[in-house]
Coordinates of C-alpha atoms in Angstrom, one line a residue:
M1 CA 4.3 9.1 -15.2
D2 CA 0.8 7.8 -16.0
Y3 CA -1.7 5.7 -14.0
A4 CA -1.2 1.8 -14.6
R5 CA -5.6 1.2 -14.9
P6 CA -6.5 4.5 -16.0
D7 CA -10.2 2.9 -16.6
A8 CA -11.3 4.2 -13.5
L9 CA -10.9 8.0 -13.9
V10 CA -12.4 10.4 -15.8
S11 CA -11.8 14.3 -16.2
T12 CA -14.5 16.7 -16.0
E13 CA -13.7 17.7 -19.2
W14 CA -13.9 14.3 -20.9
L15 CA -17.6 14.1 -19.4
A16 CA -18.3 17.6 -20.2
A17 CA -18.3 16.3 -24.3
R18 CA -19.7 13.1 -23.7
L19 CA -22.9 14.5 -21.2
N20 CA -25.1 13.4 -24.2
A21 CA -23.8 10.3 -25.1
P22 CA -26.6 6.8 -25.6
D23 CA -24.1 4.3 -23.6
I24 CA -23.2 6.5 -20.8
R25 CA -25.3 7.2 -17.6
I26 CA -24.3 9.4 -14.9
V27 CA -24.4 8.6 -11.1
D28 CA -24.5 10.7 -8.4
G29 CA -23.4 8.6 -4.9
S30 CA -23.1 11.1 -2.9
F31 CA -22.5 9.9 0.8
Y32 CA -22.5 11.8 4.3
L33 CA -21.7 10.4 7.9
P34 CA -25.3 11.0 10.3
A35 CA -22.7 13.6 12.2
Q36 CA -22.8 15.8 8.8
K37 CA -26.4 16.2 8.8
R38 CA -26.6 17.3 5.2
D39 CA -29.0 15.4 2.6
P40 CA -27.4 13.4 -0.6
K41 CA -30.8 12.9 -2.0
A42 CA -32.4 16.6 -1.3
E43 CA -29.2 18.4 -2.8
F44 CA -29.6 16.0 -5.7
A45 CA -33.0 17.1 -5.7
Q46 CA -31.5 20.8 -5.9
Q47 CA -28.6 20.7 -8.4
H48 CA -26.9 17.6 -10.0
I49 CA -25.2 17.1 -13.3
P50 CA -27.8 16.7 -16.3
G51 CA -28.7 13.4 -16.8
S52 CA -27.7 12.1 -13.6
V53 CA -29.2 9.5 -11.3
F54 CA -28.9 9.7 -7.4
F55 CA -27.1 5.9 -6.0
D56 CA -28.2 5.8 -2.3
I57 CA -26.2 3.7 -0.3
D58 CA -27.8 3.4 2.6
D59 CA -30.6 2.0 0.6
I60 CA -29.0 -0.3 -2.0
A61 CA -27.9 -2.5 1.2
D62 CA -28.5 -5.3 3.3
S63 CA -31.4 -4.1 5.2
D64 CA -31.1 -7.1 7.4
N65 CA -27.5 -6.5 8.5
P66 CA -27.7 -4.6 11.9
L67 CA -23.9 -3.0 10.4
P68 CA -24.4 0.3 8.3
H69 CA -24.9 0.6 4.7
M70 CA -23.8 -3.4 3.8
L71 CA -23.1 -4.9 0.4
P72 CA -26.7 -6.1 -0.5
S73 CA -27.8 -9.2 -2.6
P74 CA -26.8 -9.3 -6.0
E75 CA -30.5 -9.9 -6.4
K76 CA -31.2 -6.4 -4.7
F77 CA -28.4 -4.4 -6.3
S78 CA -30.0 -6.1 -9.8
S79 CA -33.0 -4.5 -9.3
R80 CA -32.4 -1.1 -7.8
V81 CA -29.8 -0.2 -10.4
R82 CA -32.3 -1.8 -13.1
K83 CA -34.8 0.7 -11.9
L84 CA -32.5 3.7 -12.2
G85 CA -31.5 2.5 -15.6
L86 CA -28.2 1.3 -15.0
G87 CA -27.6 -1.9 -17.3
D88 CA -25.6 -4.3 -18.9
G89 CA -23.9 -2.5 -22.2
N90 CA -23.5 0.7 -20.1
K91 CA -20.3 2.8 -18.7
I92 CA -20.8 3.9 -15.4
V93 CA -19.5 7.7 -14.4
I94 CA -20.3 8.2 -10.9
Y95 CA -19.0 11.7 -9.3
D96 CA -20.3 12.9 -5.7
T97 CA -19.6 16.3 -3.3
T98 CA -17.5 15.1 -0.9
P99 CA -15.2 14.4 -3.5
M100 CA -14.1 10.5 -4.3
T101 CA -15.7 8.8 -0.6
G102 CA -19.1 8.2 -1.5
A103 CA -17.9 7.7 -5.3
A104 CA -15.1 5.3 -4.6
R105 CA -17.9 2.7 -2.6
V106 CA -20.4 2.9 -5.7
W107 CA -17.6 2.1 -8.4
W108 CA -16.5 -0.7 -5.5
M109 CA -20.0 -2.1 -5.5
F110 CA -20.7 -1.9 -8.7
R111 CA -17.0 -4.2 -9.4
V112 CA -18.3 -6.5 -6.8
M113 CA -20.9 -7.2 -8.9
G114 CA -19.2 -7.9 -11.8
H115 CA -19.9 -4.3 -13.7
K116 CA -16.6 -3.8 -14.5
D117 CA -16.9 -0.6 -17.2
V118 CA -17.0 2.0 -14.6
A119 CA -15.5 4.9 -13.4
I120 CA -15.4 7.7 -11.3
L121 CA -15.6 11.5 -11.7
D122 CA -12.3 13.1 -10.9
G123 CA -12.4 15.9 -8.7
G124 CA -16.4 15.3 -8.8
L125 CA -19.5 18.1 -8.2
P126 CA -17.0 20.4 -6.6
K127 CA -14.6 20.8 -9.9
W128 CA -17.2 20.4 -12.1
M129 CA -18.8 23.4 -10.9
R130 CA -15.7 25.4 -10.3
E131 CA -14.9 24.7 -14.2
N132 CA -18.9 26.4 -15.0
H133 CA -20.4 22.9 -16.7
P134 CA -24.0 22.9 -16.6
V135 CA -26.0 21.6 -13.5
T136 CA -29.9 21.0 -13.0
D137 CA -32.8 20.8 -11.2
D138 CA -34.8 18.4 -13.7
P139 CA -35.3 15.2 -12.4
T140 CA -34.0 12.1 -15.0
P141 CA -36.7 10.1 -16.5
P142 CA -35.3 6.7 -15.6
R143 CA -35.2 4.2 -18.2
E144 CA -35.6 0.3 -17.1
R145 CA -32.8 -1.8 -18.2
H146 CA -31.5 -5.5 -17.5
F147 CA -28.4 -5.4 -15.3
T148 CA -27.0 -9.3 -14.9
A149 CA -24.9 -9.3 -11.7
R150 CA -21.8 -11.6 -11.5
L151 CA -20.6 -11.2 -7.9
D152 CA -16.7 -11.2 -7.4
N153 CA -16.2 -12.9 -4.5
T154 CA -12.4 -11.6 -4.1
L155 CA -13.5 -8.1 -3.6
V156 CA -14.8 -8.3 -0.3
R157 CA -14.3 -9.6 3.4
S158 CA -16.0 -10.7 6.5
V159 CA -14.6 -10.3 9.6
D160 CA -14.0 -13.8 10.4
D161 CA -12.2 -13.2 6.3
V162 CA -10.7 -10.7 8.0
R163 CA -9.3 -12.8 11.5
G164 CA -7.6 -15.5 8.9
L165 CA -5.6 -12.7 7.4
L166 CA -4.2 -11.4 10.6
D167 CA -3.2 -14.7 11.6
S168 CA -2.2 -15.7 8.0
K169 CA -0.8 -12.6 7.0
R170 CA -1.8 -13.7 3.5
E171 CA -3.0 -10.2 2.5
Q172 CA -2.0 -6.7 4.0
V173 CA -4.5 -5.3 6.2
V174 CA -4.8 -1.5 5.8
D175 CA -6.9 0.8 8.0
A176 CA -8.1 4.2 6.0
R177 CA -9.3 6.2 9.2
A178 CA -7.3 9.3 10.5
A179 CA -4.2 8.6 12.4
A180 CA -5.8 9.7 15.4
R181 CA -8.3 7.3 15.0
F182 CA -5.9 4.4 14.8
R183 CA -4.0 4.8 17.8
G184 CA -6.9 5.3 19.8
E185 CA -6.2 8.6 20.8
A186 CA -9.2 10.4 19.4
P187 CA -12.6 8.6 19.5
E188 CA -14.6 6.9 17.3
P189 CA -18.1 9.4 16.0
R190 CA -20.2 6.2 16.4
A191 CA -21.1 5.8 19.7
G192 CA -19.8 2.3 21.5
L193 CA -17.0 1.8 19.8
R194 CA -13.8 0.5 21.1
G195 CA -11.0 2.2 20.0
G196 CA -7.1 1.7 18.1
H197 CA -6.7 -0.9 15.6
M198 CA -6.4 -4.5 14.2
P199 CA -2.7 -5.7 15.2
G200 CA -0.4 -6.0 12.2
A201 CA -2.5 -3.5 10.3
F202 CA -1.4 -0.6 8.1
N203 CA -2.4 3.3 8.5
L204 CA -3.2 5.2 5.2
P205 CA -5.8 7.7 5.8
Y206 CA -7.6 7.5 2.6
N207 CA -7.6 12.0 2.1
E208 CA -3.8 11.5 2.3
L209 CA -4.5 9.9 -1.6
I210 CA -6.3 12.9 -2.7
D211 CA -5.4 16.5 -3.3
P212 CA -6.9 18.5 -1.0
A213 CA -6.7 21.8 -3.1
T214 CA -8.3 20.5 -6.3
G215 CA -10.1 17.1 -4.9
T216 CA -8.9 15.2 -7.5
M217 CA -6.9 11.6 -6.9
L218 CA -2.4 12.3 -6.1
P219 CA -1.3 12.2 -9.6
A220 CA 0.9 8.9 -10.4
D221 CA 4.1 9.1 -9.1
K222 CA 2.9 10.5 -5.6
L223 CA 0.2 8.2 -5.2
A224 CA 2.8 5.1 -5.6
A225 CA 5.0 7.3 -3.1
R226 CA 2.1 7.5 -0.3
I227 CA 1.1 4.4 -0.7
A228 CA 4.9 2.8 -0.8
A229 CA 5.4 5.4 2.5
S230 CA 2.6 3.7 4.7
G231 CA 4.8 0.5 4.6
I232 CA 2.3 -1.5 2.3
D233 CA 3.9 -3.9 -0.3
P234 CA 1.9 -2.6 -3.9
T235 CA 2.9 -5.9 -5.0
K236 CA 1.0 -8.2 -2.1
K237 CA -2.9 -8.1 -2.4
V238 CA -5.1 -5.4 0.5
T239 CA -8.3 -5.7 2.2
A240 CA -8.5 -2.7 3.1
S241 CA -11.1 -1.3 6.3
C242 CA -12.2 2.0 7.5
G243 CA -15.0 3.5 9.8
S244 CA -17.9 1.6 8.0
G245 CA -17.1 0.6 4.5
V246 CA -16.6 3.7 2.5
T247 CA -13.5 5.6 2.1
A248 CA -11.6 1.9 2.7
C249 CA -13.2 2.0 -1.1
V250 CA -10.6 4.9 -1.8
I251 CA -7.6 2.8 -0.5
G252 CA -8.7 0.2 -3.3
L253 CA -8.8 2.6 -6.0
G254 CA -5.8 4.4 -5.3
L255 CA -4.5 0.7 -5.8
Y256 CA -6.0 0.1 -8.5
L257 CA -5.3 2.9 -10.2
T258 CA -1.1 2.0 -9.5
G259 CA -1.3 -1.3 -11.1
A260 CA -1.4 -2.9 -7.5
P261 CA -3.7 -6.3 -7.5
E262 CA -6.8 -5.2 -6.8
A263 CA -8.3 -4.9 -3.0
A264 CA -10.8 -6.7 -0.9
I265 CA -12.8 -4.2 1.2
Y266 CA -13.6 -5.6 4.6
D267 CA -17.7 -4.0 4.9
G268 CA -18.2 -4.6 8.4
S269 CA -15.0 -2.1 8.8
W270 CA -14.4 -0.4 12.1
T271 CA -18.0 -0.3 12.9
E272 CA -18.1 -4.1 13.1
W273 CA -14.7 -4.5 14.8
G274 CA -14.5 -2.1 17.3
G275 CA -18.3 -2.4 18.4
R276 CA -17.5 -6.3 18.9
A277 CA -15.9 -7.8 22.4
D278 CA -14.3 -10.8 20.9
T279 CA -11.8 -9.2 18.2
P280 CA -8.4 -8.1 19.1
I281 CA -7.9 -4.5 19.2
V282 CA -4.4 -2.5 19.7
T283 CA -3.8 0.9 20.0
G284 CA -0.7 3.4 19.8
A285 CA 1.5 3.3 16.4

């Protein structure tokens, strides 16, 4: 059984055969939480796929918003990616080191900004290196290209949108955090946040959609089965949430691959919801 929408992923073999293709741009979207004490930009400088550029999720963000790495304006996004040499007419292939988390966020950002010819390297840099494909520390000189941003508001949700969805049940709200955090039994990694989840939300931990042995997305049949087991109706639209809007995008990717309606991401996610005093929270399963 194949993915309903296979265009969101490319294999390491596919990319290795097209490393020098003139219409392909390769992007490292690696991202870590502060507690992980790793510097993705420094790691990129030490080794990356030849020809790739680094997409900094914390920099290509709304710097006026106190929440971490929120979606920037279309103008800022265009300005930043243009300088990276990412433009109209390019097929953009994103990878990361985790794998899938940072890459899924960058994939979603490009789709929100109207660039649909974008895919993720399945298995990321770890699989690429296991297979002895080339890496380099040579910087890629970016050639500025024109990028036209067309904001797709159907793919992003605000705190007020989510309040309305929980009341109306017009969209399913799905939380990508670990089950213990969802139930309010494990502490949040960010200080000052309440524990628990939104009333009526489903829980689908993002890592359950990834094969732990290979770092690749689950095959189509297992992916569909895991989504169904969470209680989600795959025919209805989903708004996905997580800790800070990154791993929710793995849920969006999984739903996209299965042919479900394209998910929206609650950008503020639990950092916003759990950090406010006026948002409803429940604990337990």
